[in-house]
């Protein structure tokens, strides 16, 4: 039980009448990288956004079932959604730095958590940028606008920004899909390093990426979880026919 | 003029012979004539007012008081009155307009009946004739609020229960509220959803997100809205006809409970009720010119800022 | 777990417990309340404009009694508008004795004066909208008699006022006041029709050119220029019409009264054009591209496509544009005040002076006394205008929008 970070029981999600996720049940291990794969529209991103309750922002969405993080159901009505998101960070598909300076981007999270002390903020900014392996590139231009960075740098800045809030779990929604191969490999390295300290769940449409970076892989199809297991097993001898078809490139 | 329109890019038009070509050109030409006509009228109005107003238009005209029963002198008090009017108006309208726009884009649910009612009210507010605002200002601000204030704080002495610059400004604020709301809303809509999500995903609350991410992004919209509202407020006369505009005042207004002179009202008064309309014609044209310069240049600035916002959004 | 930050907490019921955030709560409440204000304003406008017209319906007897006292003394204590020193040189002084208030009547104190008014208007082509000047020579003599009878005149009840609404004479200030809304209505209608006949076709054709024929570059120039017309204050348009258009058209048509329904209509068309143009252009531009492409692919020319495909598809939007244009013209005050001549004459001739609802409020409110019948009638006219513009907007909004959605989605 200690090793299992997230336990999902019969989670279903409806967009109005339409059922987009169908009775998902799975266990996500702590301090590992779990990849969610599947063809587009299969519900993998929707599921990811369930974990930090981002779907709450869409008024027509209804969710049933349980999603336990360390044994606590985050959909319980006594649970505070803002505090959930502080513990469960998210990196988006399109890098989305605020139109502020690099420093302010990182300091945003700590600031809204009430940290005002300048030295403490400086420290957090440096630690976060170091963790995101981008400190050396940016340390001399912290005052510059974040919008002037390259796509890959922006995405790593967004990861650093997420780290600055010191989350427990990091959700990544196709973090490298819009990046060039070099930036992608940097992100992948970063993911590999970060799993020492964080539980990472990464959505990807790129199967090589899933194979390279993840310890566990879950295959989604048409809103259902088809199969989940060790990445090695999924990619070498999948149990289900659909998984095999997808992995070998017969559809999707 | 017709030559400018080429329909040769449509291969079928050509094959159908000359008759159709002519008809096509005529139809397009007709619509083009309409455009040319409208723009021509606009240029003519501008041209005539500039031409007729230029003789009197000078720094002295702008900076001096009217003299000799308003048949001589300048328009300084009218200009100042207009400035005070739009400033007090903006102070009232901008916060309310901005907050309403924030409600509509950030808090209102898509299918909320309340939000639909708010939107409908704003659009109604935008089409209500301006004279009705004047009546409302008289019936509500002066008769109801003003008289109420007098009997409550002023021992029933007449101070607020009569037309003054405060009531005129508040009346004008209601009139320009939709202008501000629409501009701010448009700017708020250009802020990407991803930025709001980024903030929320970092554990920011909704209000924190609005304060730190949404609001800074709406500054340009607030500016556009304010400028457009000022341009509108500077030119409207009907709402202040009986809420505070004065025919002539020898001094500038000293407090919010004073009446004021106003450029647009000055034009109206001078051209319809002056003792010698012929003689004061140059003053009238020059005053109109000042008013027009004020409203059009403000409008131009707003259009430029707005097109920048739109380009940025793309 | 080895966490880099010392303050890192794990997930516990305690740390995730729902928090009440006061600033959050207050922000939402304040913001929603402010948004509610715009709804409230609409209600307040209706209530307070209508409230002042209530005496007409037999309420508020006290106000009526008040009126009597105030008008008999002749001094206008509560006047709206300006009380100034130089005003003394004017016939329209506020706060002047009743005698000088009288020349301001914009109709005629006695029944038989109507033809006289026409004559005067005809005799003085060079007046600038000041009906005072039109009427002065004829009405002055009658006024003396009128004042003597004033006390009795003001005893007329609400019923009497109502019965005069449907008459054709607008004689608000006299011993026997008549509030013939019909005359004002016809006047307003005349100006509206003239304005819409000019502005409608012109604005729609211009919108068709902009959205269907113009190149993108031209479009980007034309649109802002025409929309700039909306930035012209109506007092400027009114002034221009009065000073320039009136003379210009008089030279062409040779009519007698310089300021008339036609001049007012032309000037108001200028005010309505940008509204009709902008909304029509939007409607035309939002017709799906597939319609256009399908039509062009079938061999239709650009003009054929514009008039037989795009224009019909955008009809509801253009209808809305026209409705809002009507709303603008109907309630326009300053242009009506300055360019229509302001005489409540009943005639089908477009070159006669007219008097609109809005202009009546604008010009007479400053002379009325709080609580007087005349005052209430003006507010009643205001309520009518408000209701009318409210309905126009509602129709434009619900009916037209519904039609548009149905049309494009095929529901």
Short mmCIF file of C-alpha atoms in Angstrom, two decimals, chain A:
data_model
loop_
_atom_site.label_atom_id
_atom_site.label_comp_id
_atom_site.label_asym_id
_atom_site.label_seq_id
_atom_site.Cartn_x
_atom_site.Cartn_y
_atom_site.Cartn_z
CA UNK A 1 0.00 0.00 0.00
CA UNK A 2 2.89 2.34 0.69
CA UNK A 3 4.09 2.04 -2.84
CA UNK A 4 0.78 2.84 -4.39
CA UNK A 5 0.28 6.55 -4.77
CA UNK A 6 -3.01 6.72 -6.60
CA UNK A 7 -5.80 4.21 -6.49
CA UNK A 8 -8.63 4.65 -8.98
CA UNK A 9 -11.89 2.79 -8.50
CA UNK A 10 -14.61 2.70 -11.17
CA UNK A 11 -14.06 6.26 -12.26
CA UNK A 12 -16.48 7.43 -14.96
CA UNK A 13 -16.72 10.86 -16.51
CA UNK A 14 -19.60 12.35 -18.46
CA UNK A 15 -19.62 15.39 -20.71
CA UNK A 16 -23.32 16.13 -20.35
CA UNK A 17 -24.89 12.89 -21.62
CA UNK A 18 -21.79 11.55 -23.26
CA UNK A 19 -19.73 9.09 -21.24
CA UNK A 20 -16.11 9.92 -21.94
CA UNK A 21 -14.43 7.66 -19.35
CA UNK A 22 -15.87 4.27 -18.55
CA UNK A 23 -15.29 2.70 -15.13
CA UNK A 24 -11.55 3.19 -14.98
CA UNK A 25 -9.79 1.28 -12.21
CA UNK A 26 -6.04 1.32 -11.79
CA UNK A 27 -3.18 1.72 -9.37
CA UNK A 28 -0.37 4.16 -9.94
CA UNK A 29 2.86 3.43 -8.07
CA UNK A 30 4.79 6.08 -6.16
CA UNK A 31 8.07 7.51 -7.44
CA UNK A 32 7.69 5.91 -10.80
CA UNK A 33 6.81 7.19 -14.23
CA UNK A 34 3.49 5.98 -15.52
CA UNK A 35 2.68 6.57 -19.16
CA UNK A 36 -0.84 6.84 -20.49
CA UNK A 37 -1.03 5.93 -24.15
CA UNK A 38 -3.76 5.48 -26.72
CA UNK A 39 -5.13 7.01 -29.91
CA UNK A 40 -6.31 10.61 -29.78
CA UNK A 41 -9.73 11.04 -28.25
CA UNK A 42 -9.35 7.88 -26.18
CA UNK A 43 -9.71 9.74 -22.89
CA UNK A 44 -6.13 9.64 -21.67
CA UNK A 45 -5.84 13.41 -21.33
CA UNK A 46 -9.30 13.63 -19.79
CA UNK A 47 -8.28 11.02 -17.25
CA UNK A 48 -5.07 12.89 -16.48
CA UNK A 49 -7.08 16.07 -15.84
CA UNK A 50 -9.25 14.11 -13.41
CA UNK A 51 -6.27 13.57 -11.16
CA UNK A 52 -5.85 17.25 -10.28
CA UNK A 53 -9.52 18.02 -10.81
CA UNK A 54 -8.91 20.30 -13.77
CA UNK A 55 -12.13 18.98 -15.27
CA UNK A 56 -14.01 20.82 -12.54
CA UNK A 57 -13.59 23.91 -14.72
CA UNK A 58 -15.94 22.51 -17.33
CA UNK A 59 -19.47 22.95 -16.01
CA UNK A 60 -21.07 20.09 -17.95
CA UNK A 61 -18.69 17.47 -16.58
CA UNK A 62 -19.94 14.90 -14.06
CA UNK A 63 -17.65 12.39 -12.40
CA UNK A 64 -18.55 9.21 -10.54
CA UNK A 65 -16.33 6.68 -8.77
CA UNK A 66 -13.34 7.16 -6.52
CA UNK A 67 -9.89 8.58 -7.01
CA UNK A 68 -7.78 7.97 -3.91
CA UNK A 69 -4.45 9.68 -3.44
CA UNK A 70 -2.63 8.12 -0.51
CA UNK A 71 -5.97 6.76 0.58
CA UNK A 72 -7.88 10.04 0.43
CA UNK A 73 -10.65 10.43 -2.09
CA UNK A 74 -9.92 13.75 -3.78
CA UNK A 75 -13.50 13.99 -5.02
CA UNK A 76 -14.79 13.86 -1.47
CA UNK A 77 -16.84 16.97 -0.81
CA UNK A 78 -14.68 17.84 2.18
CA UNK A 79 -11.57 18.02 0.09
CA UNK A 80 -10.28 21.39 -1.03
CA UNK A 81 -9.60 21.51 -4.74
CA UNK A 82 -7.07 24.32 -4.46
CA UNK A 83 -4.98 22.35 -1.99
CA UNK A 84 -5.21 19.29 -4.23
CA UNK A 85 -3.70 21.23 -7.09
CA UNK A 86 -0.86 22.46 -4.91
CA UNK A 87 0.11 18.85 -4.30
CA UNK A 88 -0.53 17.64 -7.81
CA UNK A 89 1.22 19.79 -10.37
CA UNK A 90 0.53 19.83 -14.07
CA UNK A 91 2.55 20.49 -17.20
CA UNK A 92 0.49 21.22 -20.29
CA UNK A 93 0.81 20.18 -23.89
CA UNK A 94 1.39 23.71 -25.10
CA UNK A 95 3.93 25.52 -23.01
CA UNK A 96 2.06 28.32 -21.26
CA UNK A 97 4.39 30.67 -19.42
CA UNK A 98 2.75 33.80 -18.00
CA UNK A 99 3.54 37.00 -19.89
CA UNK A 100 5.90 37.97 -17.06
CA UNK A 101 9.63 37.65 -16.44
CA UNK A 102 11.29 34.27 -16.01
CA UNK A 103 11.74 34.97 -12.32
CA UNK A 104 8.12 35.99 -11.84
CA UNK A 105 6.92 32.88 -13.60
CA UNK A 106 8.70 30.63 -11.10
CA UNK A 107 7.89 32.84 -8.14
CA UNK A 108 4.19 32.91 -9.01
CA UNK A 109 3.32 29.65 -7.22
CA UNK A 110 5.27 30.36 -4.02
CA UNK A 111 3.91 33.88 -3.93
CA UNK A 112 0.27 32.85 -4.06
CA UNK A 113 1.11 30.43 -1.26
CA UNK A 114 2.08 33.39 0.82
CA UNK A 115 5.86 33.35 0.55
CA UNK A 116 6.94 36.96 0.41
CA UNK A 117 10.51 36.78 1.67
CA UNK A 118 12.84 37.76 -1.15
CA UNK A 119 15.73 35.47 -0.19
CA UNK A 120 13.42 32.54 0.19
CA UNK A 121 11.89 33.25 -3.21
CA UNK A 122 15.33 33.56 -4.79
CA UNK A 123 16.23 30.21 -3.32
CA UNK A 124 13.10 28.51 -4.60
CA UNK A 125 13.58 30.00 -8.06
CA UNK A 126 17.14 28.73 -8.22
CA UNK A 127 16.34 25.26 -6.87
CA UNK A 128 13.42 24.84 -9.23
CA UNK A 129 15.36 25.98 -12.28
CA UNK A 130 18.23 23.69 -11.32
CA UNK A 131 15.87 20.76 -10.91
CA UNK A 132 14.45 21.50 -14.34
CA UNK A 133 18.03 21.57 -15.69
CA UNK A 134 17.62 25.02 -17.10
CA UNK A 135 19.39 27.14 -14.47
CA UNK A 136 22.64 27.44 -16.38
CA UNK A 137 20.87 28.64 -19.49
CA UNK A 138 18.72 31.21 -17.74
CA UNK A 139 20.54 32.37 -14.63
CA UNK A 140 21.77 35.57 -16.26
CA UNK A 141 18.46 36.61 -17.73
CA UNK A 142 15.93 35.99 -14.99
CA UNK A 143 14.44 39.42 -15.55
CA UNK A 144 13.71 38.78 -19.24
CA UNK A 145 10.24 37.98 -20.47
CA UNK A 146 9.49 34.27 -20.49
CA UNK A 147 7.80 34.69 -23.85
CA UNK A 148 11.22 35.30 -25.44
CA UNK A 149 12.41 31.77 -24.71
CA UNK A 150 12.44 28.95 -27.23
CA UNK A 151 9.66 26.37 -27.15
CA UNK A 152 11.80 23.78 -25.38
CA UNK A 153 13.03 26.30 -22.82
CA UNK A 154 9.50 27.51 -22.21
CA UNK A 155 8.35 23.97 -21.52
CA UNK A 156 11.19 23.33 -19.08
CA UNK A 157 10.40 26.67 -17.47
CA UNK A 158 6.83 25.46 -17.03
CA UNK A 159 8.15 22.29 -15.41
CA UNK A 160 10.32 24.40 -13.10
CA UNK A 161 7.30 26.53 -12.29
CA UNK A 162 5.40 23.41 -11.31
CA UNK A 163 8.30 22.20 -9.16
CA UNK A 164 8.43 25.54 -7.33
CA UNK A 165 5.15 24.74 -5.61
CA UNK A 166 6.80 21.49 -4.35
CA UNK A 167 4.13 19.08 -5.50
CA UNK A 168 4.06 15.38 -4.80
CA UNK A 169 2.74 14.24 -8.11
CA UNK A 170 3.42 15.77 -11.52
CA UNK A 171 1.00 15.29 -14.37
CA UNK A 172 2.35 15.85 -17.86
CA UNK A 173 0.01 16.21 -20.78
CA UNK A 174 2.03 15.42 -23.91
CA UNK A 175 4.78 17.77 -22.70
CA UNK A 176 7.01 17.25 -25.73
CA UNK A 177 4.50 17.02 -28.53
CA UNK A 178 5.20 20.49 -29.86
CA UNK A 179 8.99 20.32 -29.49
CA UNK A 180 11.93 19.44 -31.69
CA UNK A 181 13.82 16.16 -31.10
CA UNK A 182 16.62 17.75 -29.06
CA UNK A 183 14.24 19.55 -26.72
CA UNK A 184 12.21 16.36 -26.48
CA UNK A 185 15.17 14.33 -25.34
CA UNK A 186 16.02 16.98 -22.76
CA UNK A 187 12.50 16.76 -21.38
CA UNK A 188 12.70 12.99 -21.34
CA UNK A 189 15.99 13.09 -19.41
CA UNK A 190 14.39 15.49 -17.01
CA UNK A 191 11.46 13.16 -16.43
CA UNK A 192 13.88 10.39 -15.70
CA UNK A 193 15.69 12.47 -13.08
CA UNK A 194 12.56 13.81 -11.48
CA UNK A 195 11.05 10.44 -10.71
CA UNK A 196 13.48 10.07 -7.82
CA UNK A 197 11.46 12.61 -5.97
CA UNK A 198 8.09 12.75 -7.64
CA UNK A 199 5.40 10.46 -8.90
CA UNK A 200 5.02 11.28 -12.55
CA UNK A 201 2.15 10.50 -14.87
CA UNK A 202 2.75 11.35 -18.49
CA UNK A 203 0.32 11.29 -21.36
CA UNK A 204 1.92 10.69 -24.72
CA UNK A 205 0.93 9.74 -28.22
CA UNK A 206 4.50 8.79 -28.94
CA UNK A 207 5.07 5.14 -28.11
CA UNK A 208 8.85 5.30 -28.23
CA UNK A 209 8.67 8.05 -25.67
CA UNK A 210 6.46 5.94 -23.44
CA UNK A 211 8.83 3.00 -23.84
CA UNK A 212 11.90 5.15 -23.11
CA UNK A 213 10.67 7.11 -20.14
CA UNK A 214 8.09 5.10 -18.26
CA UNK A 215 8.12 2.28 -15.78
CA UNK A 216 4.45 1.48 -16.20
CA UNK A 217 2.14 1.96 -19.12
CA UNK A 218 -1.63 2.15 -19.32
CA UNK A 219 -3.37 1.78 -22.65
CA UNK A 220 -6.63 3.66 -23.14
CA UNK A 221 -9.07 3.08 -25.94
CA UNK A 222 -12.50 4.64 -26.45
CA UNK A 223 -12.69 5.88 -22.88
CA UNK A 224 -11.76 2.54 -21.38
CA UNK A 225 -8.61 1.34 -19.74
CA UNK A 226 -7.73 -1.68 -21.84
CA UNK A 227 -4.58 -2.80 -20.16
CA UNK A 228 -2.01 -1.66 -17.66
CA UNK A 229 1.29 -3.14 -16.60
CA UNK A 230 5.04 -2.81 -16.58
CA UNK A 231 6.13 -0.93 -19.68
CA UNK A 232 8.35 -3.81 -20.74
CA UNK A 233 5.50 -6.26 -20.58
CA UNK A 234 3.06 -4.01 -22.41
CA UNK A 235 5.44 -3.39 -25.24
CA UNK A 236 6.73 -6.94 -25.60
CA UNK A 237 3.86 -9.23 -24.80
CA UNK A 238 0.60 -7.34 -24.33
CA UNK A 239 -2.30 -9.44 -23.09
CA UNK A 240 -5.04 -7.79 -25.09
CA UNK A 241 -5.38 -7.88 -28.85
CA UNK A 242 -6.27 -4.14 -29.06
CA UNK A 243 -3.10 -3.18 -27.21
CA UNK A 244 -1.02 -5.25 -29.54
CA UNK A 245 -2.72 -3.75 -32.58
CA UNK A 246 -2.06 -0.24 -31.34
CA UNK A 247 1.52 -0.87 -30.35
CA UNK A 248 2.39 -2.52 -33.61
CA UNK A 249 0.86 0.41 -35.43
CA UNK A 250 -2.19 -1.25 -36.92
CA UNK A 251 -4.37 1.69 -35.90
CA UNK A 252 -4.19 5.04 -34.20
#
